[in-house]
Tab-separated table of C-alpha atoms in Angstrom:
chain	number	residue	atom	x	y	z
A	1	MET	CA	0.000	0.000	0.000
A	2	LEU	CA	1.364	3.407	-0.983
A	3	SER	CA	-0.682	5.480	1.431
A	4	SER	CA	-3.901	5.556	3.374
A	5	ALA	CA	-6.716	8.052	2.820
A	6	PRO	CA	-8.207	10.292	5.531
A	7	THR	CA	-11.764	10.433	6.777
A	8	ALA	CA	-14.813	10.950	4.594
A	9	SER	CA	-16.662	14.191	4.015
A	10	ARG	CA	-20.077	15.495	3.120
A	11	PRO	CA	-20.811	17.728	0.104
A	12	ALA	CA	-20.926	21.475	0.626
A	13	THR	CA	-24.036	23.543	0.117
A	14	PHE	CA	-24.209	25.392	-3.203
A	15	TRP	CA	-26.355	28.528	-3.274
A	16	LYS	CA	-30.097	28.900	-2.838
A	17	ARG	CA	-32.464	30.495	-5.306
A	18	LYS	CA	-35.959	31.434	-4.130
A	19	GLY	CA	-35.430	29.284	-1.061
A	20	LYS	CA	-34.732	26.092	-2.992
A	21	MET	CA	-31.447	24.237	-2.746
A	22	GLN	CA	-29.759	24.059	-6.161
A	23	GLY	CA	-27.134	21.457	-5.448
A	24	GLU	CA	-24.059	20.492	-3.432
A	25	TYR	CA	-20.391	20.768	-4.279
A	26	CYS	CA	-17.763	18.173	-3.386
A	27	THR	CA	-15.725	18.883	-0.260
A	28	SER	CA	-12.502	17.552	1.179
A	29	GLY	CA	-12.474	14.069	2.677
A	30	GLN	CA	-11.530	10.500	1.930
A	31	ASN	CA	-12.903	10.929	-1.585
A	32	THR	CA	-10.412	13.734	-2.335
A	33	GLY	CA	-7.450	12.273	-0.474
A	34	GLY	CA	-8.066	14.916	2.186
A	35	ILE	CA	-7.169	17.688	-0.277
A	36	ARG	CA	-9.024	21.018	-0.362
A	37	ASN	CA	-7.042	23.026	-2.923
A	38	LEU	CA	-5.246	21.023	-5.599
A	39	VAL	CA	-2.747	22.925	-7.742
A	40	LEU	CA	-1.690	21.388	-11.054
A	41	ILE	CA	2.098	21.123	-11.332
A	42	TYR	CA	2.983	20.388	-14.954
A	43	ASN	CA	6.361	18.677	-15.004
A	44	GLY	CA	6.552	16.973	-18.371
A	45	TYR	CA	8.903	17.961	-21.161
A	46	TYR	CA	9.047	21.656	-22.172
A	47	ASP	CA	11.562	23.770	-24.025
A	48	ARG	CA	14.123	25.502	-21.802
A	49	GLN	CA	13.395	23.002	-18.980
A	50	GLN	CA	10.289	24.925	-17.939
A	51	GLY	CA	8.843	21.692	-16.544
A	52	ASP	CA	11.709	21.288	-14.056
A	53	TRP	CA	10.827	22.505	-10.556
A	54	SER	CA	12.960	23.853	-7.730
A	55	ALA	CA	12.174	24.253	-4.033
A	56	GLN	CA	12.316	28.030	-4.464
A	57	GLU	CA	9.627	27.894	-7.143
A	58	LEU	CA	7.359	25.633	-5.091
A	59	LEU	CA	7.570	27.642	-1.878
A	60	PRO	CA	4.966	30.317	-2.909
A	61	TYR	CA	2.498	27.461	-3.452
A	62	LEU	CA	2.992	25.999	0.000
A	63	LEU	CA	2.966	29.359	1.798
A	64	TYR	CA	1.467	32.689	0.841
A	65	GLN	CA	4.267	34.954	-0.363
A	66	LYS	CA	3.868	38.452	1.024
A	67	ARG	CA	4.557	41.645	-0.876
A	68	ASN	CA	7.808	42.126	1.038
A	69	ALA	CA	8.905	38.643	-0.133
A	70	GLY	CA	8.314	37.116	3.313
A	71	PHE	CA	5.975	34.173	3.754
A	72	GLY	CA	2.772	33.765	5.726
A	73	GLU	CA	-0.059	31.264	5.985
A	74	PRO	CA	-0.325	27.902	4.191
A	75	PHE	CA	-1.694	28.125	0.655
A	76	PHE	CA	-2.218	24.961	-1.443
A	77	ASP	CA	-2.438	21.674	0.440
A	78	GLY	CA	-2.575	19.392	-2.625
A	79	PHE	CA	-0.065	19.031	-5.484
A	80	LEU	CA	-0.982	17.174	-8.673
A	81	PHE	CA	2.091	16.309	-10.720
A	82	LEU	CA	1.220	15.663	-14.344
A	83	GLY	CA	2.954	15.670	-17.708
A	84	LEU	CA	1.677	15.990	-21.261
A	85	LEU	CA	4.814	15.255	-23.290
A	86	SER	CA	7.910	13.132	-22.788
A	87	CYS	CA	11.383	14.092	-23.963
A	88	THR	CA	10.696	12.292	-27.277
A	89	GLY	CA	7.748	14.560	-28.031
A	90	ASN	CA	5.318	11.678	-27.592
A	91	GLN	CA	2.050	12.452	-25.834
A	92	LEU	CA	1.241	11.011	-22.404
A	93	PHE	CA	-2.477	11.623	-23.008
A	94	GLU	CA	-4.442	9.790	-25.734
A	95	ALA	CA	-2.740	10.869	-28.962
A	96	VAL	CA	-4.786	11.740	-32.028
A	97	ASP	CA	-1.747	11.006	-34.196
A	98	PRO	CA	-0.751	7.337	-33.662
A	99	ALA	CA	2.862	8.273	-34.383
A	100	LYS	CA	2.839	10.451	-31.245
A	101	ALA	CA	1.419	7.813	-28.880
A	102	ALA	CA	3.564	7.307	-25.775
A	103	THR	CA	5.519	4.085	-25.318
A	104	TRP	CA	6.638	2.401	-22.123
A	105	GLU	CA	9.979	4.223	-22.496
A	106	ASP	CA	8.069	7.526	-22.365
A	107	PHE	CA	6.249	6.396	-19.216
A	108	GLU	CA	9.554	5.387	-17.637
A	109	TRP	CA	11.125	8.735	-18.551
A	110	TYR	CA	8.299	10.623	-16.856
A	111	LEU	CA	8.397	8.458	-13.723
A	112	ASN	CA	12.147	8.930	-13.392
A	113	LYS	CA	11.907	12.687	-13.925
A	114	THR	CA	9.276	12.968	-11.209
A	115	LEU	CA	10.559	10.465	-8.646
A	116	ARG	CA	14.304	10.129	-9.137
A	117	PRO	CA	16.804	11.612	-6.634
A	118	GLN	CA	17.045	15.364	-7.310
A	119	GLY	CA	13.812	15.180	-9.329
A	120	ASP	CA	10.621	17.204	-8.981
A	121	LEU	CA	9.318	15.435	-5.853
A	122	CYS	CA	12.648	16.013	-4.150
A	123	ALA	CA	12.165	19.715	-4.852
A	124	LEU	CA	8.742	19.593	-3.188
A	125	HIS	CA	10.222	17.775	-0.181
A	126	GLU	CA	12.865	20.510	0.191
A	127	ALA	CA	10.209	23.205	-0.194
A	128	VAL	CA	8.148	21.671	2.631
A	129	LEU	CA	11.200	21.674	4.898
A	130	GLN	CA	11.777	25.357	4.142
A	131	ALA	CA	8.085	26.155	4.625
A	132	ARG	CA	8.105	24.483	8.037
A	133	LYS	CA	10.932	26.709	9.216
A	134	LEU	CA	9.479	29.885	7.756
A	135	SER	CA	5.983	29.294	9.111
A	136	ARG	CA	6.981	27.562	12.352
A	137	ARG	CA	4.606	24.753	11.460
A	138	PRO	CA	6.624	21.545	11.990
A	139	GLN	CA	3.689	19.379	10.924
A	140	LEU	CA	3.181	21.081	7.546
A	141	GLN	CA	2.800	18.505	4.802
A	142	ALA	CA	2.132	18.437	1.057
A	143	ARG	CA	-0.570	16.024	-0.064
A	144	LEU	CA	0.417	14.475	-3.339
A	145	VAL	CA	-1.463	13.193	-6.397
A	146	LEU	CA	0.418	11.396	-9.160
A	147	THR	CA	-0.767	10.877	-12.730
A	148	ILE	CA	-1.649	7.738	-14.639
A	149	PRO	CA	-0.763	8.495	-18.284
A	150	PHE	CA	-2.925	7.023	-21.010
A	151	PRO	CA	-1.757	3.630	-22.356
A	152	SER	CA	-2.604	4.058	-26.024
A	153	ARG	CA	-4.021	1.168	-28.004
A	154	GLN	CA	-1.560	2.007	-30.795
A	155	THR	CA	1.457	1.116	-28.673
A	156	PHE	CA	0.052	-1.198	-25.983
A	157	GLY	CA	-2.510	-3.195	-27.973
A	158	GLY	CA	-6.021	-4.095	-26.775
A	159	PRO	CA	-7.702	-3.650	-23.385
A	160	GLU	CA	-5.896	-6.465	-21.595
A	161	SER	CA	-2.499	-5.158	-22.680
A	162	GLN	CA	-3.539	-1.637	-21.692
A	163	LYS	CA	-4.544	-2.902	-18.249
A	164	ALA	CA	-1.207	-4.678	-17.937
A	165	ALA	CA	0.517	-1.376	-18.748
A	166	ILE	CA	-1.456	0.341	-15.964
A	167	ASP	CA	-0.389	-2.388	-13.517
A	168	ARG	CA	3.234	-2.115	-14.583
A	169	TYR	CA	3.144	1.677	-14.291
A	170	MET	CA	1.655	1.581	-10.781
A	171	ASP	CA	4.168	-1.039	-9.668
A	172	ARG	CA	7.082	0.997	-10.997
A	173	MET	CA	5.687	4.158	-9.431
A	174	ALA	CA	5.404	2.413	-6.055
A	175	GLU	CA	8.986	1.170	-6.355
A	176	LEU	CA	10.365	4.637	-7.127
A	177	TYR	CA	8.196	6.289	-4.463
A	178	ARG	CA	9.404	3.972	-1.689
A	179	PRO	CA	12.194	6.314	-0.442
A	180	PHE	CA	9.616	9.093	-0.015
A	181	GLU	CA	7.529	6.894	2.283
A	182	GLN	CA	10.205	7.345	4.928
A	183	LEU	CA	9.673	11.131	4.887
A	184	ASP	CA	6.935	13.002	6.722
A	185	THR	CA	6.954	15.965	4.341
A	186	LEU	CA	4.898	14.330	1.584
A	187	ARG	CA	1.804	12.162	1.712
A	188	LEU	CA	0.722	10.310	-1.412
A	189	CYS	CA	-3.063	10.505	-1.344
A	190	GLY	CA	-4.359	9.949	-4.864
A	191	LEU	CA	-3.904	9.009	-8.478
A	192	TYR	CA	-5.173	11.118	-11.377
A	193	TRP	CA	-6.629	9.837	-14.648
A	194	LEU	CA	-5.080	12.076	-17.307
A	195	HIS	CA	-7.609	11.508	-20.109
A	196	GLU	CA	-10.315	14.193	-19.845
A	197	ASP	CA	-13.373	12.370	-21.177
A	198	ALA	CA	-14.982	9.010	-20.459
A	199	SER	CA	-14.400	7.307	-23.798
A	200	GLN	CA	-12.420	4.508	-22.095
A	201	THR	CA	-14.770	3.323	-19.342
A	202	GLU	CA	-13.290	-0.162	-19.054
A	203	LEU	CA	-9.824	1.228	-18.389
A	204	ILE	CA	-11.188	3.880	-16.012
A	205	ASP	CA	-12.959	1.256	-13.920
A	206	TYR	CA	-9.845	-0.911	-13.847
A	207	ALA	CA	-7.473	1.910	-12.893
A	208	GLY	CA	-9.878	3.085	-10.181
A	209	ARG	CA	-10.056	-0.340	-8.577
A	210	LYS	CA	-6.282	-0.657	-8.650
A	211	ALA	CA	-5.850	2.793	-7.097
A	212	ARG	CA	-8.190	1.964	-4.211
A	213	GLU	CA	-6.427	-1.358	-3.646
A	214	ARG	CA	-3.368	0.779	-2.874
A	215	GLY	CA	-5.331	2.994	-0.489
A	216	LEU	CA	-5.441	5.944	-2.889
A	217	ALA	CA	-8.258	8.177	-4.095
A	218	PHE	CA	-8.925	8.135	-7.850
A	219	LEU	CA	-9.421	11.660	-9.230
A	220	TRP	CA	-10.546	13.207	-12.526
A	221	ILE	CA	-10.772	16.702	-14.053
A	222	PRO	CA	-13.003	16.537	-17.162
A	223	TYR	CA	-13.415	19.469	-19.510
A	224	TYR	CA	-16.733	21.346	-19.636
A	225	ARG	CA	-19.546	18.912	-20.507
A	226	ALA	CA	-17.041	16.195	-21.427
A	227	LEU	CA	-18.432	12.782	-22.291
A	228	GLY	CA	-19.436	11.125	-19.010
A	229	PHE	CA	-18.728	14.124	-16.756
A	230	ASP	CA	-22.096	13.598	-15.019
A	231	ARG	CA	-21.462	9.845	-14.573
A	232	TRP	CA	-18.098	10.138	-12.841
A	233	GLN	CA	-19.206	8.290	-9.722
A	234	ALA	CA	-20.709	5.389	-11.654
A	235	MET	CA	-17.494	5.059	-13.646
A	236	GLY	CA	-15.408	4.584	-10.515
A	237	PHE	CA	-13.883	7.968	-9.702
A	238	ASP	CA	-13.782	9.007	-6.052
A	239	ALA	CA	-13.947	12.743	-6.788
A	240	ALA	CA	-14.071	14.951	-9.869
A	241	ILE	CA	-13.417	18.619	-10.605
A	242	LEU	CA	-15.171	20.317	-13.534
A	243	GLN	CA	-13.325	22.631	-15.905
A	244	PRO	CA	-15.375	25.729	-16.833
A	245	ASN	CA	-13.045	26.417	-19.831
A	246	HIS	CA	-14.166	30.064	-19.825
A	247	TYR	CA	-10.592	31.358	-19.771
A	248	PHE	CA	-9.588	29.560	-22.977
A	249	ASN	CA	-12.812	29.768	-24.978
A	250	GLY	CA	-13.692	33.412	-24.347
A	251	THR	CA	-17.275	32.629	-23.364
A	252	GLN	CA	-19.523	35.114	-21.605
A	253	PRO	CA	-19.029	35.491	-17.819
A	254	VAL	CA	-22.268	33.535	-17.254
A	255	GLN	CA	-20.195	30.471	-18.152
A	256	ILE	CA	-18.854	30.475	-14.582
A	257	GLN	CA	-22.394	30.254	-13.217
A	258	ASN	CA	-23.247	27.518	-15.722
A	259	ALA	CA	-20.214	25.492	-14.678
A	260	ALA	CA	-20.942	26.079	-10.998
A	261	GLU	CA	-24.508	24.844	-11.420
A	262	LEU	CA	-23.355	21.714	-13.269
A	263	ALA	CA	-20.687	21.034	-10.644
A	264	ALA	CA	-23.135	21.425	-7.767
A	265	GLN	CA	-25.816	19.321	-9.457
A	266	ASN	CA	-23.282	16.528	-9.932
A	267	HIS	CA	-21.446	16.874	-6.584
A	268	MET	CA	-18.200	17.964	-8.234
A	269	GLY	CA	-15.534	20.495	-7.444
A	270	LEU	CA	-14.561	23.442	-9.670
A	271	GLU	CA	-11.345	24.323	-11.464
A	272	LEU	CA	-9.930	27.850	-11.673
A	273	GLU	CA	-7.976	28.405	-14.881
A	274	PHE	CA	-5.451	31.011	-15.990
A	275	ASP	CA	-1.971	31.536	-17.396
A	276	GLU	CA	0.579	34.327	-17.739
A	277	ARG	CA	-1.388	36.086	-20.476
A	278	ALA	CA	-3.562	37.478	-17.673
A	279	PHE	CA	-0.646	39.682	-16.543
A	280	ASP	CA	-0.579	41.781	-19.716
A	281	ASP	CA	-3.705	41.068	-21.762
A	282	GLU	CA	-6.888	42.816	-20.631
A	283	ASN	CA	-9.206	40.127	-22.009
A	284	PHE	CA	-7.452	37.265	-20.244
A	285	TYR	CA	-7.123	39.308	-17.062
A	286	ARG	CA	-10.881	39.896	-16.982
A	287	ARG	CA	-11.635	36.269	-17.789
A	288	TYR	CA	-9.714	35.104	-14.734
A	289	LEU	CA	-11.411	37.761	-12.622
A	290	ASP	CA	-14.698	36.159	-13.692
A	291	TYR	CA	-13.596	32.946	-11.928
A	292	LEU	CA	-12.497	34.794	-8.804
A	293	LYS	CA	-15.714	36.824	-8.578
A	294	GLY	CA	-17.788	33.750	-9.396
A	295	ALA	CA	-16.167	31.815	-6.562
A	296	GLN	CA	-17.523	34.391	-4.122
A	297	ARG	CA	-20.899	34.758	-5.779
A	298	PHE	CA	-21.649	31.075	-6.341
A	299	GLY	CA	-20.302	29.654	-3.117
A	300	PHE	CA	-17.109	27.809	-4.052
A	301	SER	CA	-14.684	30.210	-2.383
A	302	GLY	CA	-12.843	29.195	0.780
A	303	SER	CA	-11.329	25.964	1.982
A	304	GLN	CA	-14.504	23.878	2.171
A	305	VAL	CA	-15.162	23.221	-1.536
A	306	PHE	CA	-12.734	20.931	-3.373
A	307	LYS	CA	-11.020	22.972	-6.094
A	308	GLY	CA	-8.338	22.567	-8.731
A	309	TYR	CA	-6.061	25.278	-10.130
A	310	TYR	CA	-4.795	25.228	-13.711
A	311	GLN	CA	-1.862	27.621	-14.227
A	312	ASP	CA	-0.250	26.503	-17.507
A	313	VAL	CA	3.209	25.770	-16.068
A	314	LYS	CA	4.316	28.310	-13.437
A	315	ALA	CA	1.834	31.198	-13.652
A	316	ILE	CA	1.158	31.272	-9.898
A	317	TYR	CA	4.862	31.434	-9.056
A	318	ASN	CA	5.368	34.160	-11.644
A	319	ALA	CA	2.299	36.051	-10.428
A	320	ALA	CA	3.912	36.314	-7.001
A	321	ASN	CA	7.354	37.250	-8.296
A	322	ARG	CA	7.389	38.865	-11.727
A	323	GLY	CA	3.821	39.375	-12.906
A	324	GLY	CA	3.628	43.096	-12.218
A	325	ALA	CA	0.676	44.733	-10.493
A	326	ARG	CA	-1.880	42.499	-12.172
A	327	GLY	CA	0.032	39.350	-11.385
A	328	ARG	CA	0.293	40.364	-7.754
A	329	GLU	CA	-3.431	41.116	-7.599
A	330	LEU	CA	-4.326	37.736	-9.080
A	331	TYR	CA	-1.974	35.903	-6.712
A	332	GLU	CA	-3.585	37.589	-3.701
A	333	LYS	CA	-7.136	36.992	-4.909
A	334	THR	CA	-6.377	33.347	-5.695
A	335	PHE	CA	-5.115	32.905	-2.142
A	336	GLU	CA	-8.326	34.474	-0.805
A	337	VAL	CA	-10.514	32.165	-2.922
A	338	ALA	CA	-8.468	29.127	-1.858
A	339	THR	CA	-8.359	29.804	1.878
A	340	GLY	CA	-10.992	32.407	2.688
A	341	HIS	CA	-8.261	34.679	4.112
A	342	LYS	CA	-6.961	37.962	2.723
A	343	GLY	CA	-3.259	38.148	1.948
A	344	GLU	CA	-1.002	41.011	2.914
C-alpha cells in the first residue's frame, strides 16, 4: 500500500435560489485524499526546462508569499504532478496522431523525472522543509497526487495489454516512491486519470479499482460537458473537478455560473484556470477575474469546496514574483478564494 486516505466528508451547500437548494459541491475528505485546494504542477517535457521545478519555485504554493517577499499562511495543500509530453515529443495523453502515442519508455522517462533523486518530488520535499521553518509549522505537509498516463491502443494493444501497462506503471511508481515513504513531508493521497473524457470506461474502472487497492483516491478533471462528466461516480472515480473552460474559450461570464450549477448538481468540485497572459492582456485578465468573482458569488470560495487550479506551467509562481501589479493582484485573490483569508 502506498498510502492511506483520511476520513470521509459530506458535500458542501451550493447557493439557494428562491429558497430552494440548487445542489451540493464536493468537499474535502476520503474521496479527495483529504485535499481542499489542488494545484496542477505540470512537469513533463518543455523547451528551456520549464517543466523542471525547484524548491524556491514551489515555496509560494505551499505558503502565501507576502509583498515584502516574506511568507505567511499555508496556501495549497494538494499538489498534482502531471505531464503531457515526454522528452521524445510523444504524448502522455491519448494521442490523435498514432505516431505520437507514448511508449513504455516515455512512461519510464516521466516516472524517473518525477521520482528520481534530485527530481521534482525532491524539490517539493525541500520546499516543505523550508516552509516548516518559515511558518513555524513543523507538521506542515504536502498532499500528493500522481498521474496515470494514457496507455494508447496504438502502442500497448487491446484492453488487456492496456490494463497490464497500468499495472506495470503503478508497480514501478510504487517502487520509485518507496524512499519518499520514509519522509513526513509528503503524503501520497491519490492518483489522477489524465484523459479528460470518459471514452475509455473499461480502463477507467480498472485503474480506479487498482488505485483503491493501494489505499489511494482516484481523481478526474473533465473538460466542460465532457463525455461522461455527469457519470463520474458510476465510472469509478472518487472525486471529480469540472473545468469551466471560460478562460480559454472566451465565453460570456455567465459560463462560470453555468459550470458552478453543473458542478453542484453533480457533486463535483470546480477548477480555476489562468496563465501568464492574464498579466498583460486585458481580455485574459478579466476572464480570470470572472472565476475569482464567481467563486464568491456562487459559493465555491474558501477551503470547504474541493477545487483545482490550472496555471499553464508556473503562472502562480510568476504572479507572485514577476507578474507586475496584475500578477500580484491575481496571486492575492487566488489565495483568498483558496483559503478564505486575505493576503497582505
